[in-house]
């Protein structure tokens, strides 16, 4: 038996299409790289991003797992648990696209992004 799985592109945004932080100018070689892309396969969302120029690719960071939540407090709990014995790459904070987003590498070397859906506070 074969099951048909619908694939649908939902989002594709380059680093150059994102709002630029004047304190950290965007390198020209980064502007055409994918900063965020997402496709839906069945009921699951897969999110992708290119590496930023100068960012090394090594075991553990070639794949980033994104955990989504609709609750800021739940996102904080997940982030806190993952950072135990690991390394915070970007503290959980409000961004232009999320009320609470952060990036952490756990104690096993796996990188996670915690993304909170919903309105900014």
Short mmCIF file of C-alpha atoms in Angstrom, two decimals:
data_model
loop_
_atom_site.label_atom_id
_atom_site.label_comp_id
_atom_site.label_asym_id
_atom_site.label_seq_id
_atom_site.Cartn_x
_atom_site.Cartn_y
_atom_site.Cartn_z
CA UNK A 1 0.00 0.00 0.00
CA UNK A 2 1.32 3.43 -0.93
CA UNK A 3 0.31 6.55 0.99
CA UNK A 4 0.35 9.87 -0.82
CA UNK A 5 1.89 12.61 1.29
CA UNK A 6 1.20 16.16 0.24
CA UNK A 7 4.25 18.42 0.22
CA UNK A 8 3.62 22.12 0.35
CA UNK A 9 6.10 24.99 0.52
CA UNK A 10 4.96 27.40 3.19
CA UNK A 11 7.76 29.92 3.71
CA UNK A 12 11.04 30.89 2.05
CA UNK A 13 12.99 33.95 3.17
CA UNK A 14 16.59 34.91 2.50
CA UNK A 15 18.82 36.58 5.08
CA UNK A 16 18.67 39.69 2.86
CA UNK A 17 14.86 39.83 3.13
CA UNK A 18 14.99 39.92 6.93
CA UNK A 19 15.13 43.22 8.84
CA UNK A 20 18.75 44.28 9.20
CA UNK A 21 20.23 45.16 12.58
CA UNK A 22 22.25 48.40 12.12
CA UNK A 23 24.68 47.23 14.82
CA UNK A 24 25.49 44.09 12.79
CA UNK A 25 25.52 44.92 9.05
CA UNK A 26 24.58 42.02 6.77
CA UNK A 27 27.56 40.71 4.75
CA UNK A 28 26.83 40.84 1.01
CA UNK A 29 27.60 37.10 0.63
CA UNK A 30 24.84 36.26 3.16
CA UNK A 31 21.97 38.16 1.52
CA UNK A 32 21.00 35.44 -1.00
CA UNK A 33 21.34 32.53 1.42
CA UNK A 34 18.17 31.02 2.90
CA UNK A 35 17.60 32.40 6.39
CA UNK A 36 14.36 30.53 6.94
CA UNK A 37 12.37 28.06 4.86
CA UNK A 38 9.59 25.73 5.88
CA UNK A 39 7.71 22.98 4.10
CA UNK A 40 4.80 20.90 5.33
CA UNK A 41 4.88 17.17 4.73
CA UNK A 42 1.61 15.64 5.83
CA UNK A 43 0.96 17.15 9.27
CA UNK A 44 4.63 17.91 10.04
CA UNK A 45 6.55 21.12 9.37
CA UNK A 46 10.24 20.93 8.43
CA UNK A 47 12.29 24.10 8.78
CA UNK A 48 15.57 24.82 6.98
CA UNK A 49 18.28 27.46 6.93
CA UNK A 50 21.64 27.92 5.24
CA UNK A 51 24.66 28.53 7.42
CA UNK A 52 25.77 32.12 7.80
CA UNK A 53 29.11 33.03 6.12
CA UNK A 54 31.97 32.06 8.42
CA UNK A 55 29.78 29.76 10.51
CA UNK A 56 31.49 26.36 10.72
CA UNK A 57 29.56 23.20 9.92
CA UNK A 58 30.41 20.42 12.34
CA UNK A 59 28.88 17.29 13.81
CA UNK A 60 25.73 18.34 15.64
CA UNK A 61 25.03 21.59 13.82
CA UNK A 62 24.42 20.32 10.30
CA UNK A 63 20.81 19.74 11.40
CA UNK A 64 18.87 22.01 13.71
CA UNK A 65 15.70 20.77 15.38
CA UNK A 66 13.05 23.44 15.78
CA UNK A 67 10.52 22.96 18.57
CA UNK A 68 7.41 25.09 18.21
CA UNK A 69 5.11 26.18 20.99
CA UNK A 70 2.18 28.56 21.28
CA UNK A 71 3.00 29.39 24.92
CA UNK A 72 5.96 31.55 26.06
CA UNK A 73 6.16 29.80 29.46
CA UNK A 74 6.33 26.38 27.81
CA UNK A 75 9.06 27.65 25.48
CA UNK A 76 11.02 28.88 28.51
CA UNK A 77 10.75 25.46 30.18
CA UNK A 78 11.92 23.65 27.04
CA UNK A 79 14.81 26.09 26.55
CA UNK A 80 15.91 25.78 30.20
CA UNK A 81 15.89 21.98 30.01
CA UNK A 82 17.93 21.89 26.79
CA UNK A 83 20.57 24.34 28.03
CA UNK A 84 21.44 22.18 31.08
CA UNK A 85 24.98 21.00 30.35
CA UNK A 86 24.79 22.59 26.90
CA UNK A 87 25.52 25.98 25.35
CA UNK A 88 23.19 28.91 24.63
CA UNK A 89 23.81 30.22 21.10
CA UNK A 90 21.07 32.86 21.25
CA UNK A 91 19.17 33.55 24.47
CA UNK A 92 15.40 33.05 24.41
CA UNK A 93 14.10 36.51 23.49
CA UNK A 94 11.51 38.45 21.54
CA UNK A 95 12.33 38.80 17.84
CA UNK A 96 10.57 40.37 14.87
CA UNK A 97 8.97 36.98 14.12
CA UNK A 98 8.34 35.47 17.57
CA UNK A 99 7.53 36.57 21.13
CA UNK A 100 10.14 34.06 22.39
CA UNK A 101 12.81 32.54 20.14
CA UNK A 102 16.18 31.08 21.08
CA UNK A 103 18.92 28.77 19.88
CA UNK A 104 20.69 26.27 22.12
CA UNK A 105 23.03 23.30 21.69
CA UNK A 106 22.27 20.53 24.16
CA UNK A 107 24.82 18.47 26.11
CA UNK A 108 24.93 15.94 23.25
CA UNK A 109 25.93 18.56 20.65
CA UNK A 110 22.52 18.78 18.93
CA UNK A 111 21.30 22.28 18.08
CA UNK A 112 17.71 23.27 18.83
CA UNK A 113 15.71 26.38 17.99
CA UNK A 114 12.77 27.14 20.25
CA UNK A 115 10.10 29.05 18.35
CA UNK A 116 7.01 30.51 19.99
CA UNK A 117 4.00 31.28 17.82
CA UNK A 118 1.68 34.14 18.58
CA UNK A 119 1.61 37.83 19.27
CA UNK A 120 4.54 39.82 20.59
CA UNK A 121 4.15 40.94 24.17
#
